[in-house]
Amino acid sequence: IISHFYLRYRAVTSAYYRGAVGAMLVYDLTKRQSFDHMARWLEELRGHADKNIVIMLIANKCDLGSLRAVPVEDAQEFAERENLFFMETSALQSTNVEGAFMTILTEIYKIISKNTLIAAPGADYGKSQSLKGTRIIVPGQDSDSGGNSGGCCMSS
């Protein structure tokens, strides 16, 4: 009976991740335990998702710096070791929230564009319709490189 439920769970889990091109792993920087679970969630994600999925580690609640339980260095080291993008956000204050989504969307676009080019080697992409009309506009990218105000950080 246990193996039946396990196999059923695995089938549902695999279906859940199928087709995913990006993932945000979010933890509460005021709770060490939530950060400590990131390795398990990352393993689950990598076990079921496409190998080219873009993954971003996000520390939420950067507005509560005085209650920080996870040093930014720990998160940056984990992100670098696992080849993840990393950003600190505050959902409450909307700090870096849009920047996090724009970063992951931009990276997804880069990968999808590269895969489209690889999928049809020798094609004349100067006249191709496959990439026509696809554009990402990052508001204020020149003047504000990610909205890193309020002591929150971003790295890749």
XYZ file of N, CA, C and O in Angstrom:
624
model
N 0.834 -1.195 0.000
C 0.000 0.000 0.000
C 0.870 1.248 0.000
O 0.608 2.177 -0.741
N 1.903 1.251 0.807
C 2.775 2.426 0.872
C 3.414 2.694 -0.483
O 3.452 3.821 -0.950
N 3.897 1.649 -1.144
C 4.535 1.856 -2.440
C 3.541 2.379 -3.475
O 3.894 3.176 -4.328
N 2.278 1.954 -3.381
C 1.247 2.460 -4.293
C 1.078 3.974 -4.127
O 1.041 4.707 -5.101
N 0.980 4.423 -2.886
C 0.829 5.858 -2.639
C 2.082 6.628 -3.045
O 2.005 7.726 -3.564
N 3.246 6.032 -2.796
C 4.502 6.681 -3.179
C 4.572 6.846 -4.694
O 4.913 7.923 -5.186
N 4.260 5.788 -5.438
C 4.292 5.867 -6.894
C 3.278 6.890 -7.409
O 3.552 7.621 -8.353
N 2.132 6.932 -6.783
C 1.119 7.909 -7.173
C 1.612 9.331 -6.909
O 1.423 10.233 -7.720
N 2.252 9.533 -5.750
C 2.823 10.842 -5.418
C 3.882 11.236 -6.441
O 3.903 12.367 -6.903
N 4.751 10.295 -6.782
C 5.816 10.595 -7.752
C 5.229 10.985 -9.102
O 5.725 11.885 -9.760
N 4.168 10.321 -9.535
C 3.537 10.640 -10.819
C 2.933 12.038 -10.785
O 3.080 12.820 -11.719
N 2.278 12.376 -9.692
C 1.687 13.711 -9.549
C 2.791 14.764 -9.490
O 2.710 15.809 -10.134
N 3.846 14.481 -8.727
C 4.960 15.416 -8.600
C 5.611 15.674 -9.949
O 5.865 16.821 -10.306
N 5.882 14.621 -10.708
C 6.500 14.791 -12.020
C 5.615 15.608 -12.941
O 6.095 16.479 -13.665
N 4.312 15.369 -12.896
C 3.381 16.133 -13.730
C 3.359 17.594 -13.310
O 3.243 18.496 -14.150
N 3.498 17.845 -12.029
C 3.485 19.217 -11.513
C 4.657 20.031 -12.074
O 4.506 21.187 -12.400
N 5.819 19.412 -12.188
C 7.014 20.110 -12.658
C 7.151 20.125 -14.176
O 7.926 20.902 -14.715
N 6.442 19.266 -14.868
C 6.582 19.132 -16.317
C 6.322 20.466 -17.010
O 5.319 21.126 -16.769
N 7.237 20.882 -17.838
C 7.079 22.114 -18.606
C 7.500 23.371 -17.873
O 7.478 24.457 -18.448
N 7.899 23.263 -16.615
C 8.331 24.444 -15.862
C 9.649 24.967 -16.432
O 10.565 24.201 -16.699
N 9.729 26.256 -16.647
C 10.947 26.872 -17.177
C 11.652 27.728 -16.134
O 12.792 28.150 -16.335
N 10.983 27.992 -15.023
C 11.576 28.794 -13.970
C 10.983 28.438 -12.624
O 9.846 27.973 -12.539
N 11.791 28.649 -11.578
C 11.318 28.379 -10.217
C 11.964 29.366 -9.258
O 13.134 29.731 -9.414
N 11.182 29.794 -8.300
C 11.680 30.654 -7.230
C 11.577 29.885 -5.926
O 10.487 29.482 -5.530
N 12.712 29.667 -5.291
C 12.749 29.027 -3.983
C 12.839 30.137 -2.943
O 13.847 30.836 -2.865
N 11.777 30.313 -2.186
C 11.677 31.440 -1.256
C 11.765 30.944 0.179
O 11.089 29.979 0.554
N 12.604 31.608 0.968
C 12.684 31.293 2.392
C 12.564 32.582 3.191
O 12.754 33.677 2.677
N 12.224 32.416 4.447
C 12.071 33.527 5.387
C 13.416 33.747 6.067
O 13.871 32.888 6.812
N 14.050 34.887 5.818
C 15.393 35.104 6.368
C 15.389 35.293 7.881
O 16.446 35.326 8.511
N 14.219 35.369 8.500
C 14.139 35.447 9.960
C 13.984 34.059 10.596
O 13.955 33.950 11.812
N 13.884 33.014 9.759
C 13.722 31.647 10.264
C 14.752 30.730 9.610
O 14.607 30.349 8.453
N 15.761 30.358 10.344
C 16.846 29.528 9.821
C 16.333 28.215 9.240
O 16.827 27.741 8.220
N 15.325 27.644 9.876
C 14.803 26.358 9.426
C 14.268 26.440 7.991
O 14.431 25.507 7.214
N 13.661 27.557 7.632
C 13.143 27.680 6.264
C 14.287 27.689 5.245
O 14.162 27.128 4.162
N 15.416 28.293 5.597
C 16.588 28.277 4.721
C 17.184 26.865 4.656
O 17.571 26.395 3.584
N 17.245 26.192 5.800
C 17.823 24.848 5.847
C 17.051 23.856 4.981
O 17.617 22.864 4.531
N 15.785 24.114 4.713
C 14.980 23.237 3.862
C 15.203 23.487 2.367
O 14.735 22.706 1.537
N 15.907 24.531 2.021
C 16.101 24.868 0.603
C 16.838 23.769 -0.158
O 16.518 23.497 -1.313
N 17.799 23.113 0.475
C 18.545 22.043 -0.204
C 17.611 20.904 -0.596
O 17.704 20.354 -1.702
N 16.667 20.565 0.283
C 15.715 19.498 -0.015
C 14.778 19.916 -1.148
O 14.499 19.133 -2.062
N 14.290 21.163 -1.115
C 13.404 21.636 -2.189
C 14.144 21.696 -3.518
O 13.589 21.386 -4.570
N 15.404 22.100 -3.478
C 16.211 22.159 -4.691
C 16.420 20.764 -5.268
O 16.308 20.558 -6.480
N 16.692 19.800 -4.407
C 16.857 18.410 -4.851
C 15.564 17.901 -5.499
O 15.597 17.266 -6.551
N 14.438 18.199 -4.873
C 13.135 17.801 -5.425
C 12.920 18.437 -6.791
O 12.515 17.781 -7.748
N 13.211 19.716 -6.886
C 13.033 20.450 -8.142
C 13.917 19.877 -9.232
O 13.454 19.587 -10.340
N 15.184 19.693 -8.936
C 16.115 19.172 -9.942
C 15.827 17.720 -10.308
O 16.156 17.276 -11.402
N 15.207 16.985 -9.400
C 14.856 15.603 -9.678
C 13.674 15.449 -10.620
O 13.495 14.397 -11.224
N 12.863 16.494 -10.747
C 11.641 16.390 -11.544
C 11.552 17.374 -12.698
O 10.829 17.118 -13.655
N 12.236 18.482 -12.611
C 12.109 19.524 -13.629
C 13.132 19.326 -14.746
O 14.078 18.547 -14.629
N 12.954 20.086 -15.805
C 13.889 20.085 -16.930
C 15.257 20.559 -16.451
O 15.356 21.425 -15.579
N 16.314 20.004 -17.037
C 17.667 20.369 -16.599
C 18.007 21.836 -16.870
O 18.893 22.389 -16.243
N 17.295 22.483 -17.795
C 17.572 23.883 -18.126
C 16.710 24.881 -17.352
O 16.715 26.058 -17.662
N 15.990 24.413 -16.336
C 15.132 25.306 -15.574
C 15.971 26.393 -14.892
O 17.078 26.138 -14.422
N 15.461 27.607 -14.891
C 16.124 28.733 -14.227
C 15.618 28.760 -12.790
O 14.405 28.775 -12.554
N 16.556 28.758 -11.847
C 16.175 28.720 -10.432
C 16.753 29.928 -9.713
O 17.932 30.240 -9.846
N 15.896 30.581 -8.944
C 16.315 31.726 -8.151
C 16.022 31.453 -6.679
O 14.929 31.028 -6.336
N 17.016 31.683 -5.848
C 16.867 31.602 -4.401
C 16.489 32.987 -3.905
O 17.174 33.965 -4.220
N 15.404 33.077 -3.153
C 14.927 34.376 -2.686
C 14.789 34.362 -1.175
O 14.093 33.512 -0.607
N 15.462 35.316 -0.549
C 15.315 35.535 0.888
C 14.262 36.615 1.059
O 14.456 37.746 0.612
N 13.161 36.273 1.696
C 12.099 37.252 1.901
C 12.207 37.857 3.298
O 12.819 37.274 4.182
N 11.622 39.020 3.456
C 11.569 39.795 4.701
C 12.870 40.549 4.972
O 13.275 40.711 6.120
N 13.508 41.059 3.930
C 14.741 41.813 4.144
C 14.481 43.118 4.895
O 15.419 43.756 5.374
N 13.217 43.487 5.035
C 12.864 44.663 5.837
C 13.022 44.389 7.336
O 13.024 45.318 8.136
N 13.173 43.133 7.711
C 13.329 42.759 9.117
C 14.779 42.383 9.429
O 15.045 41.365 10.056
N 15.695 43.204 8.982
C 17.126 42.927 9.140
C 17.548 42.679 10.573
O 18.438 41.872 10.837
N 16.912 43.338 11.521
C 17.293 43.164 12.924
C 16.899 41.783 13.454
O 17.425 41.335 14.474
N 16.003 41.092 12.755
C 15.573 39.751 13.156
C 16.201 38.658 12.296
O 15.828 37.483 12.395
N 17.177 39.034 11.471
C 17.810 38.104 10.530
C 18.396 36.898 11.252
O 19.178 37.019 12.180
N 18.015 35.696 10.771
C 18.556 34.444 11.300
C 19.476 33.764 10.283
O 20.187 32.821 10.631
N 19.446 34.239 9.040
C 20.274 33.662 7.977
C 21.176 34.766 7.430
O 20.705 35.683 6.749
N 22.476 34.702 7.726
C 23.389 35.708 7.176
C 23.372 35.690 5.650
O 23.284 34.610 5.037
N 23.443 36.850 5.047
C 23.409 36.943 3.592
C 24.539 36.129 2.972
O 24.374 35.535 1.906
N 25.671 36.025 3.658
C 26.813 35.265 3.148
C 26.465 33.769 3.012
O 26.914 33.118 2.069
N 25.684 33.243 3.952
C 25.281 31.825 3.877
C 24.443 31.579 2.625
O 24.639 30.601 1.914
N 23.509 32.472 2.391
C 22.627 32.318 1.232
C 23.398 32.502 -0.070
O 23.200 31.741 -1.029
N 24.279 33.492 -0.123
C 25.073 33.715 -1.332
C 25.976 32.522 -1.619
O 26.101 32.099 -2.763
N 26.581 31.964 -0.586
C 27.446 30.795 -0.758
C 26.642 29.607 -1.293
O 27.074 28.920 -2.217
N 25.471 29.375 -0.723
C 24.604 28.283 -1.187
C 24.210 28.507 -2.645
O 24.283 27.593 -3.466
N 23.814 29.719 -2.976
C 23.396 30.044 -4.343
C 24.551 29.848 -5.326
O 24.366 29.280 -6.404
N 25.727 30.302 -4.967
C 26.889 30.145 -5.850
C 27.233 28.667 -6.027
O 27.492 28.215 -7.137
N 27.229 27.924 -4.936
C 27.571 26.496 -4.988
C 26.580 25.726 -5.858
O 26.956 24.819 -6.593
N 25.311 26.121 -5.808
C 24.263 25.414 -6.547
C 23.929 26.065 -7.885
O 23.007 25.643 -8.569
N 24.669 27.119 -8.243
C 24.475 27.826 -9.506
C 23.059 28.406 -9.627
O 22.380 28.229 -10.630
N 22.645 29.111 -8.570
C 21.338 29.746 -8.523
C 21.495 31.258 -8.561
O 22.512 31.790 -8.120
N 20.481 31.935 -9.036
C 20.426 33.376 -8.874
C 19.963 33.621 -7.439
O 19.258 32.799 -6.853
N 20.370 34.743 -6.864
C 19.993 35.039 -5.478
C 19.580 36.492 -5.349
O 20.199 37.381 -5.936
N 18.526 36.707 -4.560
C 18.069 38.063 -4.298
C 17.347 38.086 -2.962
O 16.703 37.104 -2.587
N 17.468 39.198 -2.263
C 16.686 39.416 -1.055
C 15.539 40.347 -1.398
O 15.717 41.301 -2.151
N 14.367 40.032 -0.840
C 13.178 40.820 -1.128
C 12.431 41.140 0.165
O 12.689 40.545 1.209
N 11.519 42.081 0.038
C 10.526 42.324 1.078
C 9.185 42.415 0.374
O 8.915 43.393 -0.327
N 8.371 41.382 0.541
C 7.040 41.415 -0.056
C 6.219 42.526 0.586
O 5.444 43.202 -0.095
N 6.424 42.748 1.871
C 5.675 43.780 2.584
C 5.941 45.173 2.020
O 5.029 45.947 1.788
N 7.220 45.466 1.751
C 7.597 46.785 1.237
C 7.782 46.804 -0.281
O 8.194 47.813 -0.837
N 7.534 45.702 -0.930
C 7.711 45.549 -2.384
C 9.150 45.811 -2.826
O 9.385 46.263 -3.938
N 10.099 45.523 -1.975
C 11.514 45.711 -2.303
C 12.020 44.528 -3.110
O 11.931 43.387 -2.660
N 12.514 44.797 -4.310
C 13.117 43.799 -5.196
C 12.146 42.741 -5.716
O 12.579 41.792 -6.365
N 10.854 42.864 -5.445
C 9.898 41.851 -5.902
C 9.813 41.876 -7.426
O 9.965 40.848 -8.087
N 9.593 43.048 -7.992
C 9.537 43.151 -9.454
C 10.887 42.781 -10.058
O 10.951 42.094 -11.077
N 11.962 43.200 -9.422
C 13.308 42.865 -9.906
C 13.550 41.369 -9.944
O 14.186 40.854 -10.865
N 13.040 40.649 -8.946
C 13.200 39.191 -8.918
C 12.486 38.549 -10.109
O 13.050 37.704 -10.802
N 11.255 38.986 -10.354
C 10.510 38.429 -11.488
C 11.156 38.812 -12.813
O 11.256 37.983 -13.723
N 11.605 40.044 -12.934
C 12.240 40.469 -14.181
C 13.545 39.707 -14.416
O 13.851 39.341 -15.550
N 14.301 39.463 -13.364
C 15.554 38.706 -13.498
C 15.286 37.292 -13.987
O 15.909 36.829 -14.949
N 14.362 36.605 -13.354
C 14.101 35.217 -13.749
C 13.488 35.151 -15.143
O 13.843 34.299 -15.949
N 12.607 36.102 -15.471
C 12.016 36.114 -16.814
C 13.062 36.391 -17.886
O 13.035 35.791 -18.964
N 13.982 37.298 -17.603
C 15.049 37.605 -18.557
C 15.930 36.379 -18.794
O 16.275 36.068 -19.934
N 16.274 35.675 -17.731
C 17.106 34.477 -17.866
C 16.368 33.360 -18.603
O 16.954 32.657 -19.419
N 15.080 33.207 -18.334
C 14.278 32.217 -19.054
C 14.265 32.557 -20.541
O 14.446 31.690 -21.394
N 14.071 33.819 -20.848
C 14.048 34.266 -22.245
C 15.373 33.948 -22.937
O 15.394 33.454 -24.067
N 16.491 34.205 -22.243
C 17.808 33.915 -22.830
C 17.944 32.430 -23.169
O 18.426 32.077 -24.234
N 17.515 31.574 -22.257
C 17.639 30.134 -22.481
C 16.720 29.677 -23.600
O 17.121 28.912 -24.471
N 15.479 30.135 -23.582
C 14.535 29.739 -24.626
C 14.999 30.230 -25.993
O 14.927 29.504 -26.973
N 15.513 31.441 -26.052
C 16.024 31.968 -27.321
C 17.206 31.145 -27.810
O 17.288 30.813 -28.992
N 18.106 30.788 -26.909
C 19.276 29.988 -27.274
C 18.839 28.612 -27.754
O 19.335 28.108 -28.752
N 17.882 27.989 -27.064
C 17.399 26.670 -27.469
C 16.689 26.726 -28.806
O 16.773 25.794 -29.592
N 15.990 27.799 -29.095
C 15.326 27.955 -30.380
C 16.362 28.027 -31.486
O 16.209 27.425 -32.539
N 17.455 28.736 -31.229
C 18.522 28.840 -32.231
C 19.203 27.493 -32.448
O 19.507 27.118 -33.564
N 19.398 26.730 -31.362
C 20.050 25.430 -31.462
C 19.141 24.419 -32.160
O 19.593 23.551 -32.883
N 17.834 24.561 -31.968
C 16.874 23.593 -32.500
C 16.874 23.529 -34.024
O 16.542 22.519 -34.602
N 17.252 24.605 -34.681
C 17.243 24.623 -36.139
C 18.578 25.157 -36.655
O 18.672 26.267 -37.139
N 19.643 24.363 -36.528
C 20.943 24.835 -36.990
C 20.926 25.111 -38.493
O 20.286 24.407 -39.257
N 21.586 26.179 -38.874
C 21.684 26.537 -40.281
C 20.535 27.382 -40.779
O 20.547 27.838 -41.913
N 19.536 27.576 -39.935
C 18.400 28.404 -40.368
C 18.826 29.864 -40.425
O 19.724 30.288 -39.714
N 18.165 30.621 -41.269
C 18.466 32.041 -41.396
C 17.612 32.803 -40.382
O 16.474 33.155 -40.644
N 18.185 33.037 -39.203
C 17.429 33.681 -38.143
C 17.263 35.173 -38.365
O 16.505 35.807 -37.659
N 17.927 35.719 -39.338
C 17.680 37.111 -39.682
C 16.285 37.285 -40.250
O 15.685 38.335 -40.168
N 15.743 36.205 -40.845
C 14.411 36.252 -41.433
C 13.432 35.324 -40.710
O 12.337 35.103 -41.177
N 13.861 34.766 -39.598
C 13.035 33.783 -38.896
C 11.826 34.420 -38.238
O 11.897 35.523 -37.728
N 10.749 33.665 -38.234
C 9.541 34.092 -37.532
C 9.538 33.570 -36.095
O 8.701 33.969 -35.310
N 10.464 32.649 -35.757
C 10.404 31.988 -34.455
C 10.629 32.939 -33.286
O 10.110 32.721 -32.212
N 11.430 33.972 -33.463
C 11.693 34.907 -32.373
C 10.986 36.247 -32.572
O 11.116 37.137 -31.746
N 10.226 36.366 -33.634
C 9.569 37.627 -33.952
C 8.556 38.005 -32.874
O 7.746 37.190 -32.456
N 8.624 39.244 -32.451
C 7.660 39.754 -31.498
C 7.980 39.449 -30.046
O 7.238 39.841 -29.168
N 9.079 38.753 -29.769
C 9.431 38.457 -28.388
C 10.405 39.508 -27.897
O 11.458 39.715 -28.465
N 10.006 40.190 -26.834
C 10.829 41.266 -26.306
C 10.572 41.393 -24.819
O 9.442 41.256 -24.366
N 11.615 41.620 -24.070
C 11.476 41.870 -22.640
C 11.937 43.289 -22.385
O 13.043 43.668 -22.757
N 11.081 44.069 -21.775
C 11.423 45.435 -21.411
C 11.572 45.478 -19.902
O 10.651 45.131 -19.172
N 12.736 45.873 -19.434
C 12.987 45.990 -18.005
C 12.889 47.457 -17.641
O 13.754 48.251 -17.986
N 11.795 47.852 -16.974
C 11.618 49.263 -16.640
C 12.718 49.769 -15.722
O 13.046 49.120 -14.740
N 13.277 50.914 -16.072
C 14.273 51.569 -15.223
C 15.567 50.810 -15.063
O 16.280 51.022 -14.108
N 15.888 49.926 -15.984
C 17.107 49.128 -15.838
C 18.353 50.011 -15.847
O 19.294 49.760 -15.120
N 18.366 51.039 -16.672
C 19.542 51.909 -16.740
C 19.710 52.733 -15.470
O 20.788 52.852 -14.936
N 18.608 53.278 -14.981
C 18.704 54.171 -13.844
C 18.691 53.440 -12.513
O 19.221 53.918 -11.534
N 18.073 52.252 -12.455
C 17.941 51.517 -11.210
C 18.234 50.059 -11.481
O 17.376 49.321 -11.917
N 19.435 49.614 -11.209
C 19.873 48.269 -11.587
C 19.366 47.188 -10.647
O 20.120 46.395 -10.135
N 18.066 47.141 -10.435
C 17.510 46.051 -9.650
C 16.805 46.490 -8.397
O 16.285 45.678 -7.667
N 16.809 47.751 -8.083
C 16.078 48.222 -6.931
C 16.667 47.764 -5.620
O 15.947 47.344 -4.729
N 17.976 47.818 -5.468
C 18.631 47.313 -4.273
C 18.657 48.344 -3.162
O 19.688 48.664 -2.607
N 17.505 48.878 -2.839
C 17.454 49.854 -1.759
C 17.094 49.159 -0.463
O 16.643 48.043 -0.437
N 17.265 49.848 0.633
C 16.838 49.336 1.920
C 17.702 48.214 2.471
O 17.256 47.466 3.315
N 18.928 48.092 2.001
C 19.843 47.102 2.558
C 19.652 45.693 2.018
O 20.274 44.769 2.474
N 18.774 45.504 1.070
C 18.585 44.176 0.471
C 19.602 43.996 -0.639
O 20.134 44.961 -1.167
N 19.848 42.753 -0.969
C 20.890 42.527 -1.976
C 20.423 41.626 -3.093
O 19.413 40.973 -2.998
N 21.229 41.598 -4.166
C 20.949 40.790 -5.345
C 22.272 40.311 -5.912
O 23.237 41.054 -5.951
N 22.320 39.044 -6.338
C 23.522 38.542 -7.022
C 23.146 37.384 -7.894
O 22.071 36.832 -7.798
N 24.066 37.037 -8.814
C 23.826 35.873 -9.659
C 25.103 35.107 -9.821
O 26.161 35.547 -9.485
